[in-house]
Amino acid sequence: MRYRFETSIALLVLLLAGSVFSQEVSRVEAGLFSTDQIGIKKSAGGAKRAIIRSAVNLSGDIRVTVSEDETASIVFTKQAKTDNRSRAIDYIDLISVELTVVHEEIHVDLHAPNPAPWAKRAESGMIVAQIVLPAGIGVEIDAMYFDIVAEGPLESVSIPSSLGRLSISSVAKSLDIQTANRRIVLDDISGRVSATTSNSTIVARSLSCTEGQSRIRNDGGDIDIRKVSGSVNIRNRFGRINVVDFEPTGSGSIIRGLSAPIILDIRSMPEGQLVVINRDEDIEVTIPDTFSAFLSLAVDDDGEISASGFPFTTDLVQDNRLNLLVGEGAVDISGSITGKGNIYVRGIQGE
């Protein structure tokens, strides 16, 4: 009998150890409950890509960083926004996170039921996660309602559809991101760049657009770019376009505004063509006084064209058109406005 009793106790311990119980859940603030941090780590030697996917019913924050280790890890909390602790525990128990490594790919999956058990307008299930990947990897993220920060060095970042804020830095070959009504921040991006948002701002620093023509789009918010080189296609509606320390190169660049003031500070332009088009707002261009270009400028009947601060000869002078030869005319710059708006070209002392 004693042997049977001890055996039964041992079996019970094993069963308890293999069971899944509710996480310890704490109240963070009124209406918000959270688990403690949970961690998963896997060997990822040779992995070339990471795919991060979330159930459509989840929201939260994802932060991606890198290390020199050949491992992948995630540290996260599961959270529930509701005014009832019992419901919060039920919701959190239904959220799960999985980290796997399969055929040179790291997979991070954030799971939740579909349809969600929480009331969408008043409640939510959330994950706040920090993911650490091997340096130099490519990352693809499908997490619609998450704010995302990704800090490289990474080979590439792809976020094809998002409704969250995006902040991406140190990418070597390609960036393809799209969000709506949320801010985009970019820093130290090279290769092919594609970034789109609306009704918010795009702030970019140190872009080297070396692979084809990079695209930056906004609709209803400002575009502010500092230090960019290469071939770019920038378009905005109803927001300012401000490009400072600009070096157009490659096959050509186009900047288009629709009721969007355009301000360009061109550092140099060793080759190519630049086209600037606007409607109902001004175009302001600053160039070095050592520039070599052919400028073709045109405005509507009510607009004016002003050129000052650099040596030029006129090639064509009309009421609403002005062609200028600067230096030997090595590159072509054209600027035009339809509707109300003026063009100002100013020279500054070059190197």
PDB file of C-alpha atoms in Angstrom, residues 26-324:
ATOM      1  CA  SER A  26      -1.130  42.031 -11.955  1.00  0.00           C
ATOM      2  CA  ARG A  27      -3.064  45.256 -12.258  1.00  0.00           C
ATOM      3  CA  VAL A  28      -0.811  47.849 -13.934  1.00  0.00           C
ATOM      4  CA  GLU A  29      -3.281  50.709 -13.797  1.00  0.00           C
ATOM      5  CA  ALA A  30      -7.017  51.211 -13.933  1.00  0.00           C
ATOM      6  CA  GLY A  31      -8.339  49.030 -16.737  1.00  0.00           C
ATOM      7  CA  LEU A  32      -4.972  47.417 -17.621  1.00  0.00           C
ATOM      8  CA  PHE A  33      -3.658  44.019 -16.455  1.00  0.00           C
ATOM      9  CA  SER A  34      -0.362  42.324 -17.317  1.00  0.00           C
ATOM     10  CA  THR A  35       1.756  39.244 -16.746  1.00  0.00           C
ATOM     11  CA  ASP A  36       5.358  39.427 -15.597  1.00  0.00           C
ATOM     12  CA  GLN A  37       8.000  39.188 -18.324  1.00  0.00           C
ATOM     13  CA  ILE A  38       8.231  35.838 -20.091  1.00  0.00           C
ATOM     14  CA  GLY A  39      11.264  34.762 -22.130  1.00  0.00           C
ATOM     15  CA  ILE A  40      11.975  32.286 -24.933  1.00  0.00           C
ATOM     16  CA  LYS A  41      15.392  31.681 -26.540  1.00  0.00           C
ATOM     17  CA  LYS A  42      16.421  29.436 -29.448  1.00  0.00           C
ATOM     18  CA  SER A  43      19.592  28.695 -31.396  1.00  0.00           C
ATOM     19  CA  ALA A  44      19.424  30.390 -34.821  1.00  0.00           C
ATOM     20  CA  GLY A  45      22.762  29.604 -36.441  1.00  0.00           C
ATOM     21  CA  GLY A  46      22.675  30.288 -40.185  1.00  0.00           C
ATOM     22  CA  ALA A  47      19.269  31.982 -40.165  1.00  0.00           C
ATOM     23  CA  LYS A  48      18.910  34.522 -42.985  1.00  0.00           C
ATOM     24  CA  ARG A  49      15.401  35.817 -42.375  1.00  0.00           C
ATOM     25  CA  ALA A  50      13.011  36.464 -39.516  1.00  0.00           C
ATOM     26  CA  ILE A  51       9.243  36.483 -39.951  1.00  0.00           C
ATOM     27  CA  ILE A  52       7.157  38.093 -37.211  1.00  0.00           C
ATOM     28  CA  ARG A  53       3.405  37.587 -37.437  1.00  0.00           C
ATOM     29  CA  SER A  54       0.565  38.593 -35.161  1.00  0.00           C
ATOM     30  CA  ALA A  55      -3.063  37.607 -34.990  1.00  0.00           C
ATOM     31  CA  VAL A  56      -5.163  40.436 -36.359  1.00  0.00           C
ATOM     32  CA  ASN A  57      -6.958  40.848 -33.006  1.00  0.00           C
ATOM     33  CA  LEU A  58      -3.795  41.685 -31.067  1.00  0.00           C
ATOM     34  CA  SER A  59      -2.139  45.080 -30.580  1.00  0.00           C
ATOM     35  CA  GLY A  60       0.835  46.408 -28.636  1.00  0.00           C
ATOM     36  CA  ASP A  61       4.517  47.167 -29.124  1.00  0.00           C
ATOM     37  CA  ILE A  62       7.294  45.238 -30.855  1.00  0.00           C
ATOM     38  CA  ARG A  63      10.945  46.222 -30.520  1.00  0.00           C
ATOM     39  CA  VAL A  64      13.498  44.402 -32.669  1.00  0.00           C
ATOM     40  CA  THR A  65      17.209  44.649 -31.847  1.00  0.00           C
ATOM     41  CA  VAL A  66      20.246  42.594 -32.855  1.00  0.00           C
ATOM     42  CA  SER A  67      23.236  40.926 -31.254  1.00  0.00           C
ATOM     43  CA  GLU A  68      26.331  39.086 -32.466  1.00  0.00           C
ATOM     44  CA  ASP A  69      25.066  35.849 -30.915  1.00  0.00           C
ATOM     45  CA  GLU A  70      23.690  33.135 -33.225  1.00  0.00           C
ATOM     46  CA  THR A  71      20.490  32.997 -31.191  1.00  0.00           C
ATOM     47  CA  ALA A  72      16.990  34.404 -31.351  1.00  0.00           C
ATOM     48  CA  SER A  73      15.073  35.433 -28.256  1.00  0.00           C
ATOM     49  CA  ILE A  74      11.899  37.177 -27.221  1.00  0.00           C
ATOM     50  CA  VAL A  75      10.997  38.715 -23.875  1.00  0.00           C
ATOM     51  CA  PHE A  76       7.356  39.760 -23.589  1.00  0.00           C
ATOM     52  CA  THR A  77       4.378  40.501 -21.421  1.00  0.00           C
ATOM     53  CA  LYS A  78       0.801  39.585 -22.224  1.00  0.00           C
ATOM     54  CA  GLN A  79      -1.697  42.291 -21.379  1.00  0.00           C
ATOM     55  CA  ALA A  80      -5.430  42.846 -21.324  1.00  0.00           C
ATOM     56  CA  LYS A  81      -7.293  46.120 -21.329  1.00  0.00           C
ATOM     57  CA  THR A  82     -10.585  45.616 -19.481  1.00  0.00           C
ATOM     58  CA  ASP A  83     -12.183  46.802 -16.263  1.00  0.00           C
ATOM     59  CA  ASN A  84     -12.682  43.259 -14.921  1.00  0.00           C
ATOM     60  CA  ARG A  85      -9.787  41.232 -13.453  1.00  0.00           C
ATOM     61  CA  SER A  86     -11.427  37.871 -14.066  1.00  0.00           C
ATOM     62  CA  ARG A  87     -11.983  38.684 -17.737  1.00  0.00           C
ATOM     63  CA  ALA A  88      -8.392  39.964 -17.975  1.00  0.00           C
ATOM     64  CA  ILE A  89      -7.069  36.602 -16.762  1.00  0.00           C
ATOM     65  CA  ASP A  90      -9.294  34.748 -19.232  1.00  0.00           C
ATOM     66  CA  TYR A  91      -8.128  36.959 -22.105  1.00  0.00           C
ATOM     67  CA  ILE A  92      -4.437  36.629 -21.201  1.00  0.00           C
ATOM     68  CA  ASP A  93      -4.722  32.837 -21.017  1.00  0.00           C
ATOM     69  CA  LEU A  94      -5.935  32.850 -24.637  1.00  0.00           C
ATOM     70  CA  ILE A  95      -2.882  34.791 -25.881  1.00  0.00           C
ATOM     71  CA  SER A  96       0.274  32.826 -26.685  1.00  0.00           C
ATOM     72  CA  VAL A  97       3.713  33.433 -28.213  1.00  0.00           C
ATOM     73  CA  GLU A  98       5.754  30.941 -30.220  1.00  0.00           C
ATOM     74  CA  LEU A  99       9.401  31.156 -31.322  1.00  0.00           C
ATOM     75  CA  THR A 100      10.691  28.565 -33.806  1.00  0.00           C
ATOM     76  CA  VAL A 101      13.631  28.218 -36.205  1.00  0.00           C
ATOM     77  CA  VAL A 102      12.882  26.335 -39.443  1.00  0.00           C
ATOM     78  CA  HIS A 103      15.075  26.053 -42.561  1.00  0.00           C
ATOM     79  CA  GLU A 104      17.170  29.203 -42.011  1.00  0.00           C
ATOM     80  CA  GLU A 105      14.082  31.186 -40.972  1.00  0.00           C
ATOM     81  CA  ILE A 106      13.198  32.490 -37.530  1.00  0.00           C
ATOM     82  CA  HIS A 107       9.456  32.552 -36.903  1.00  0.00           C
ATOM     83  CA  VAL A 108       7.838  34.602 -34.144  1.00  0.00           C
ATOM     84  CA  ASP A 109       4.085  34.034 -33.954  1.00  0.00           C
ATOM     85  CA  LEU A 110       1.752  35.971 -31.670  1.00  0.00           C
ATOM     86  CA  HIS A 111      -1.482  34.021 -31.307  1.00  0.00           C
ATOM     87  CA  ALA A 112      -5.011  34.969 -30.229  1.00  0.00           C
ATOM     88  CA  PRO A 113      -8.479  33.599 -31.001  1.00  0.00           C
ATOM     89  CA  ASN A 114     -10.372  34.776 -34.081  1.00  0.00           C
ATOM     90  CA  PRO A 115     -12.893  36.185 -33.440  1.00  0.00           C
ATOM     91  CA  ALA A 116     -11.487  37.798 -30.324  1.00  0.00           C
ATOM     92  CA  PRO A 117     -13.330  37.244 -27.026  1.00  0.00           C
ATOM     93  CA  TRP A 118     -12.806  40.881 -25.988  1.00  0.00           C
ATOM     94  CA  ALA A 119     -15.126  43.699 -26.968  1.00  0.00           C
ATOM     95  CA  LYS A 120     -13.184  45.484 -29.718  1.00  0.00           C
ATOM     96  CA  ARG A 121     -14.149  49.051 -28.840  1.00  0.00           C
ATOM     97  CA  ALA A 122     -13.796  48.892 -25.073  1.00  0.00           C
ATOM     98  CA  GLU A 123     -11.288  46.072 -24.536  1.00  0.00           C
ATOM     99  CA  SER A 124      -8.168  44.610 -26.127  1.00  0.00           C
ATOM    100  CA  GLY A 125      -5.603  41.868 -25.879  1.00  0.00           C
ATOM    101  CA  MET A 126      -2.008  43.074 -26.168  1.00  0.00           C
ATOM    102  CA  ILE A 127       1.610  41.984 -26.264  1.00  0.00           C
ATOM    103  CA  VAL A 128       4.653  44.121 -25.450  1.00  0.00           C
ATOM    104  CA  ALA A 129       7.712  42.328 -26.813  1.00  0.00           C
ATOM    105  CA  GLN A 130      11.443  42.778 -27.313  1.00  0.00           C
ATOM    106  CA  ILE A 131      12.894  40.479 -29.956  1.00  0.00           C
ATOM    107  CA  VAL A 132      16.662  39.984 -30.338  1.00  0.00           C
ATOM    108  CA  LEU A 133      17.915  38.568 -33.659  1.00  0.00           C
ATOM    109  CA  PRO A 134      21.321  37.823 -35.197  1.00  0.00           C
ATOM    110  CA  ALA A 135      22.830  40.960 -36.758  1.00  0.00           C
ATOM    111  CA  GLY A 136      22.492  41.429 -40.525  1.00  0.00           C
ATOM    112  CA  ILE A 137      19.319  39.397 -40.929  1.00  0.00           C
ATOM    113  CA  GLY A 138      16.299  40.311 -43.077  1.00  0.00           C
ATOM    114  CA  VAL A 139      13.047  40.962 -41.191  1.00  0.00           C
ATOM    115  CA  GLU A 140       9.435  40.731 -42.356  1.00  0.00           C
ATOM    116  CA  ILE A 141       6.713  41.921 -39.962  1.00  0.00           C
ATOM    117  CA  ASP A 142       2.968  41.371 -40.283  1.00  0.00           C
ATOM    118  CA  ALA A 143       1.497  42.929 -37.152  1.00  0.00           C
ATOM    119  CA  MET A 144      -1.213  45.372 -38.154  1.00  0.00           C
ATOM    120  CA  TYR A 145      -1.976  47.105 -34.850  1.00  0.00           C
ATOM    121  CA  PHE A 146       1.493  47.209 -33.312  1.00  0.00           C
ATOM    122  CA  ASP A 147       3.883  50.126 -32.936  1.00  0.00           C
ATOM    123  CA  ILE A 148       7.215  48.831 -34.234  1.00  0.00           C
ATOM    124  CA  VAL A 149      10.819  49.808 -33.537  1.00  0.00           C
ATOM    125  CA  ALA A 150      13.555  47.964 -35.458  1.00  0.00           C
ATOM    126  CA  GLU A 151      17.211  48.788 -34.786  1.00  0.00           C
ATOM    127  CA  GLY A 152      19.882  47.089 -36.924  1.00  0.00           C
ATOM    128  CA  PRO A 153      22.248  46.426 -38.463  1.00  0.00           C
ATOM    129  CA  LEU A 154      19.664  44.545 -40.512  1.00  0.00           C
ATOM    130  CA  GLU A 155      19.826  43.487 -44.159  1.00  0.00           C
ATOM    131  CA  SER A 156      16.219  44.423 -44.934  1.00  0.00           C
ATOM    132  CA  VAL A 157      12.929  45.370 -43.291  1.00  0.00           C
ATOM    133  CA  SER A 158       9.513  44.737 -44.829  1.00  0.00           C
ATOM    134  CA  ILE A 159       6.260  45.879 -43.193  1.00  0.00           C
ATOM    135  CA  PRO A 160       3.753  45.779 -46.062  1.00  0.00           C
ATOM    136  CA  SER A 161       0.708  46.891 -44.064  1.00  0.00           C
ATOM    137  CA  SER A 162       0.450  48.581 -40.686  1.00  0.00           C
ATOM    138  CA  LEU A 163      -1.671  50.941 -38.636  1.00  0.00           C
ATOM    139  CA  GLY A 164       1.035  51.616 -36.054  1.00  0.00           C
ATOM    140  CA  ARG A 165       3.968  53.981 -35.581  1.00  0.00           C
ATOM    141  CA  LEU A 166       7.150  52.786 -37.285  1.00  0.00           C
ATOM    142  CA  SER A 167      10.756  53.613 -36.341  1.00  0.00           C
ATOM    143  CA  ILE A 168      13.474  51.871 -38.358  1.00  0.00           C
ATOM    144  CA  SER A 169      17.252  52.345 -38.249  1.00  0.00           C
ATOM    145  CA  SER A 170      20.428  50.825 -39.725  1.00  0.00           C
ATOM    146  CA  VAL A 171      19.213  48.865 -42.755  1.00  0.00           C
ATOM    147  CA  ALA A 172      21.721  47.914 -45.461  1.00  0.00           C
ATOM    148  CA  LYS A 173      19.831  46.777 -48.578  1.00  0.00           C
ATOM    149  CA  SER A 174      16.092  47.425 -48.679  1.00  0.00           C
ATOM    150  CA  LEU A 175      13.251  48.989 -46.726  1.00  0.00           C
ATOM    151  CA  ASP A 176       9.582  48.583 -47.664  1.00  0.00           C
ATOM    152  CA  ILE A 177       7.132  49.901 -45.069  1.00  0.00           C
ATOM    153  CA  GLN A 178       3.600  51.221 -45.141  1.00  0.00           C
ATOM    154  CA  THR A 179       1.365  52.593 -42.419  1.00  0.00           C
ATOM    155  CA  ALA A 180      -1.590  54.983 -42.208  1.00  0.00           C
ATOM    156  CA  ASN A 181      -2.274  57.903 -39.882  1.00  0.00           C
ATOM    157  CA  ARG A 182       0.928  57.134 -37.973  1.00  0.00           C
ATOM    158  CA  ARG A 183       4.434  58.588 -37.819  1.00  0.00           C
ATOM    159  CA  ILE A 184       7.429  57.080 -39.612  1.00  0.00           C
ATOM    160  CA  VAL A 185      11.001  57.682 -38.413  1.00  0.00           C
ATOM    161  CA  LEU A 186      13.964  56.472 -40.493  1.00  0.00           C
ATOM    162  CA  ASP A 187      17.692  56.661 -39.780  1.00  0.00           C
ATOM    163  CA  ASP A 188      20.722  55.261 -41.626  1.00  0.00           C
ATOM    164  CA  ILE A 189      18.932  53.412 -44.436  1.00  0.00           C
ATOM    165  CA  SER A 190      20.673  52.260 -47.622  1.00  0.00           C
ATOM    166  CA  GLY A 191      19.664  50.527 -50.851  1.00  0.00           C
ATOM    167  CA  ARG A 192      16.081  50.695 -52.073  1.00  0.00           C
ATOM    168  CA  VAL A 193      13.713  52.661 -49.837  1.00  0.00           C
ATOM    169  CA  SER A 194       9.912  52.698 -49.931  1.00  0.00           C
ATOM    170  CA  ALA A 195       7.984  54.409 -47.109  1.00  0.00           C
ATOM    171  CA  THR A 196       4.333  55.484 -47.077  1.00  0.00           C
ATOM    172  CA  THR A 197       2.021  57.056 -44.510  1.00  0.00           C
ATOM    173  CA  SER A 198      -0.850  59.552 -44.320  1.00  0.00           C
ATOM    174  CA  ASN A 199      -2.049  62.304 -41.993  1.00  0.00           C
ATOM    175  CA  SER A 200       1.152  62.150 -39.970  1.00  0.00           C
ATOM    176  CA  THR A 201       4.859  62.843 -40.520  1.00  0.00           C
ATOM    177  CA  ILE A 202       7.807  61.115 -42.136  1.00  0.00           C
ATOM    178  CA  VAL A 203      11.165  62.039 -40.593  1.00  0.00           C
ATOM    179  CA  ALA A 204      14.265  60.577 -42.242  1.00  0.00           C
ATOM    180  CA  ARG A 205      17.977  60.967 -41.590  1.00  0.00           C
ATOM    181  CA  SER A 206      20.930  59.621 -43.623  1.00  0.00           C
ATOM    182  CA  LEU A 207      19.326  57.903 -46.601  1.00  0.00           C
ATOM    183  CA  SER A 208      21.576  56.416 -49.284  1.00  0.00           C
ATOM    184  CA  CYS A 209      19.254  55.441 -52.133  1.00  0.00           C
ATOM    185  CA  THR A 210      21.589  53.327 -54.234  1.00  0.00           C
ATOM    186  CA  GLU A 211      19.245  50.687 -55.687  1.00  0.00           C
ATOM    187  CA  GLY A 212      16.865  52.138 -58.275  1.00  0.00           C
ATOM    188  CA  GLN A 213      14.519  55.000 -57.462  1.00  0.00           C
ATOM    189  CA  SER A 214      13.429  55.139 -53.833  1.00  0.00           C
ATOM    190  CA  ARG A 215       9.838  56.176 -53.036  1.00  0.00           C
ATOM    191  CA  ILE A 216       8.577  58.269 -50.138  1.00  0.00           C
ATOM    192  CA  ARG A 217       4.853  59.063 -49.954  1.00  0.00           C
ATOM    193  CA  ASN A 218       2.650  61.044 -47.608  1.00  0.00           C
ATOM    194  CA  ASP A 219      -0.907  62.333 -47.764  1.00  0.00           C
ATOM    195  CA  GLY A 220      -1.761  65.035 -45.300  1.00  0.00           C
ATOM    196  CA  GLY A 221       1.455  65.301 -43.259  1.00  0.00           C
ATOM    197  CA  ASP A 222       4.999  66.673 -43.485  1.00  0.00           C
ATOM    198  CA  ILE A 223       8.012  64.975 -45.056  1.00  0.00           C
ATOM    199  CA  ASP A 224      11.291  66.054 -43.423  1.00  0.00           C
ATOM    200  CA  ILE A 225      14.485  64.496 -44.799  1.00  0.00           C
ATOM    201  CA  ARG A 226      18.026  65.383 -43.708  1.00  0.00           C
ATOM    202  CA  LYS A 227      21.002  64.077 -45.683  1.00  0.00           C
ATOM    203  CA  VAL A 228      19.887  61.991 -48.643  1.00  0.00           C
ATOM    204  CA  SER A 229      21.721  60.872 -51.767  1.00  0.00           C
ATOM    205  CA  GLY A 230      20.669  58.890 -54.809  1.00  0.00           C
ATOM    206  CA  SER A 231      17.567  58.728 -56.959  1.00  0.00           C
ATOM    207  CA  VAL A 232      14.307  59.532 -55.152  1.00  0.00           C
ATOM    208  CA  ASN A 233      10.625  59.875 -55.935  1.00  0.00           C
ATOM    209  CA  ILE A 234       8.953  61.973 -53.231  1.00  0.00           C
ATOM    210  CA  ARG A 235       5.262  62.875 -53.261  1.00  0.00           C
ATOM    211  CA  ASN A 236       3.063  64.671 -50.757  1.00  0.00           C
ATOM    212  CA  ARG A 237      -0.388  66.231 -50.521  1.00  0.00           C
ATOM    213  CA  PHE A 238      -1.309  69.002 -48.106  1.00  0.00           C
ATOM    214  CA  GLY A 239       1.925  68.820 -46.144  1.00  0.00           C
ATOM    215  CA  ARG A 240       5.397  70.334 -46.338  1.00  0.00           C
ATOM    216  CA  ILE A 241       8.269  68.675 -48.202  1.00  0.00           C
ATOM    217  CA  ASN A 242      11.619  69.640 -46.683  1.00  0.00           C
ATOM    218  CA  VAL A 243      14.796  68.007 -48.042  1.00  0.00           C
ATOM    219  CA  VAL A 244      18.112  69.249 -46.618  1.00  0.00           C
ATOM    220  CA  ASP A 245      21.638  68.155 -47.577  1.00  0.00           C
ATOM    221  CA  PHE A 246      20.342  66.617 -50.810  1.00  0.00           C
ATOM    222  CA  GLU A 247      22.603  64.997 -53.420  1.00  0.00           C
ATOM    223  CA  PRO A 248      20.540  63.773 -56.393  1.00  0.00           C
ATOM    224  CA  THR A 249      22.362  61.085 -58.397  1.00  0.00           C
ATOM    225  CA  GLY A 250      21.497  58.211 -60.657  1.00  0.00           C
ATOM    226  CA  SER A 251      18.951  58.147 -63.464  1.00  0.00           C
ATOM    227  CA  GLY A 252      16.834  60.975 -62.049  1.00  0.00           C
ATOM    228  CA  SER A 253      14.741  62.240 -59.164  1.00  0.00           C
ATOM    229  CA  ILE A 254      11.244  63.675 -59.009  1.00  0.00           C
ATOM    230  CA  ILE A 255       9.624  65.630 -56.165  1.00  0.00           C
ATOM    231  CA  ARG A 256       5.933  66.334 -56.475  1.00  0.00           C
ATOM    232  CA  GLY A 257       3.680  68.371 -54.189  1.00  0.00           C
ATOM    233  CA  LEU A 258      -0.044  69.011 -54.219  1.00  0.00           C
ATOM    234  CA  SER A 259      -0.723  72.074 -52.074  1.00  0.00           C
ATOM    235  CA  ALA A 260       2.535  71.159 -50.329  1.00  0.00           C
ATOM    236  CA  PRO A 261       5.309  73.754 -49.940  1.00  0.00           C
ATOM    237  CA  ILE A 262       8.601  72.320 -51.253  1.00  0.00           C
ATOM    238  CA  ILE A 263      11.949  73.369 -49.749  1.00  0.00           C
ATOM    239  CA  LEU A 264      15.134  71.814 -51.161  1.00  0.00           C
ATOM    240  CA  ASP A 265      18.723  72.354 -50.039  1.00  0.00           C
ATOM    241  CA  ILE A 266      20.935  70.738 -52.677  1.00  0.00           C
ATOM    242  CA  ARG A 267      24.469  69.990 -51.474  1.00  0.00           C
ATOM    243  CA  SER A 268      25.760  68.795 -54.851  1.00  0.00           C
ATOM    244  CA  MET A 269      24.501  67.120 -58.011  1.00  0.00           C
ATOM    245  CA  PRO A 270      27.227  65.338 -59.934  1.00  0.00           C
ATOM    246  CA  GLU A 271      24.877  63.699 -62.455  1.00  0.00           C
ATOM    247  CA  GLY A 272      21.308  63.032 -63.510  1.00  0.00           C
ATOM    248  CA  GLN A 273      18.110  65.031 -63.647  1.00  0.00           C
ATOM    249  CA  LEU A 274      15.846  66.568 -61.008  1.00  0.00           C
ATOM    250  CA  VAL A 275      12.188  67.398 -61.646  1.00  0.00           C
ATOM    251  CA  VAL A 276      10.202  69.427 -59.086  1.00  0.00           C
ATOM    252  CA  ILE A 277       6.449  69.876 -59.594  1.00  0.00           C
ATOM    253  CA  ASN A 278       3.950  71.640 -57.347  1.00  0.00           C
ATOM    254  CA  ARG A 279       0.426  73.011 -57.331  1.00  0.00           C
ATOM    255  CA  ASP A 280      -0.793  76.047 -55.389  1.00  0.00           C
ATOM    256  CA  GLU A 281       2.323  76.325 -53.195  1.00  0.00           C
ATOM    257  CA  ASP A 282       5.892  77.667 -53.498  1.00  0.00           C
ATOM    258  CA  ILE A 283       9.068  75.871 -54.502  1.00  0.00           C
ATOM    259  CA  GLU A 284      12.258  77.053 -52.775  1.00  0.00           C
ATOM    260  CA  VAL A 285      15.619  75.676 -53.928  1.00  0.00           C
ATOM    261  CA  THR A 286      19.046  76.439 -52.476  1.00  0.00           C
ATOM    262  CA  ILE A 287      22.139  75.513 -54.527  1.00  0.00           C
ATOM    263  CA  PRO A 288      25.894  76.083 -54.124  1.00  0.00           C
ATOM    264  CA  ASP A 289      27.193  79.061 -56.090  1.00  0.00           C
ATOM    265  CA  THR A 290      29.669  76.656 -57.729  1.00  0.00           C
ATOM    266  CA  PHE A 291      26.832  74.645 -59.257  1.00  0.00           C
ATOM    267  CA  SER A 292      26.802  73.471 -62.882  1.00  0.00           C
ATOM    268  CA  ALA A 293      23.274  72.985 -64.221  1.00  0.00           C
ATOM    269  CA  PHE A 294      20.642  73.961 -66.725  1.00  0.00           C
ATOM    270  CA  LEU A 295      17.549  75.251 -64.901  1.00  0.00           C
ATOM    271  CA  SER A 296      14.140  75.306 -66.591  1.00  0.00           C
ATOM    272  CA  LEU A 297      11.553  77.077 -64.422  1.00  0.00           C
ATOM    273  CA  ALA A 298       7.866  77.759 -65.078  1.00  0.00           C
ATOM    274  CA  VAL A 299       4.931  79.150 -63.074  1.00  0.00           C
ATOM    275  CA  ASP A 300       1.293  79.938 -63.731  1.00  0.00           C
ATOM    276  CA  ASP A 301       0.135  83.396 -64.746  1.00  0.00           C
ATOM    277  CA  ASP A 302      -0.052  84.722 -61.171  1.00  0.00           C
ATOM    278  CA  GLY A 303       3.293  83.289 -60.043  1.00  0.00           C
ATOM    279  CA  GLU A 304       6.786  84.747 -60.010  1.00  0.00           C
ATOM    280  CA  ILE A 305      10.293  83.331 -60.488  1.00  0.00           C
ATOM    281  CA  SER A 306      13.278  84.651 -58.547  1.00  0.00           C
ATOM    282  CA  ALA A 307      16.961  83.653 -58.922  1.00  0.00           C
ATOM    283  CA  SER A 308      19.734  85.197 -56.816  1.00  0.00           C
ATOM    284  CA  GLY A 309      23.079  84.581 -55.139  1.00  0.00           C
ATOM    285  CA  PHE A 310      24.806  82.565 -57.908  1.00  0.00           C
ATOM    286  CA  PRO A 311      26.268  83.319 -61.372  1.00  0.00           C
ATOM    287  CA  PHE A 312      24.059  82.438 -64.334  1.00  0.00           C
ATOM    288  CA  THR A 313      23.207  83.446 -67.867  1.00  0.00           C
ATOM    289  CA  THR A 314      19.637  83.562 -69.149  1.00  0.00           C
ATOM    290  CA  ASP A 315      18.613  81.238 -71.960  1.00  0.00           C
ATOM    291  CA  LEU A 316      14.925  82.124 -72.020  1.00  0.00           C
ATOM    292  CA  VAL A 317      13.034  84.945 -70.311  1.00  0.00           C
ATOM    293  CA  GLN A 318       9.235  85.173 -70.424  1.00  0.00           C
ATOM    294  CA  ASP A 319       6.546  86.401 -68.041  1.00  0.00           C
ATOM    295  CA  ASN A 320       6.090  82.960 -66.500  1.00  0.00           C
ATOM    296  CA  ARG A 321       9.139  81.018 -67.749  1.00  0.00           C
ATOM    297  CA  LEU A 322      12.860  81.347 -67.098  1.00  0.00           C
ATOM    298  CA  ASN A 323      15.705  79.157 -68.339  1.00  0.00           C
ATOM    299  CA  LEU A 324      19.110  79.615 -66.738  1.00  0.00           C
TER     300      LEU A 324
END
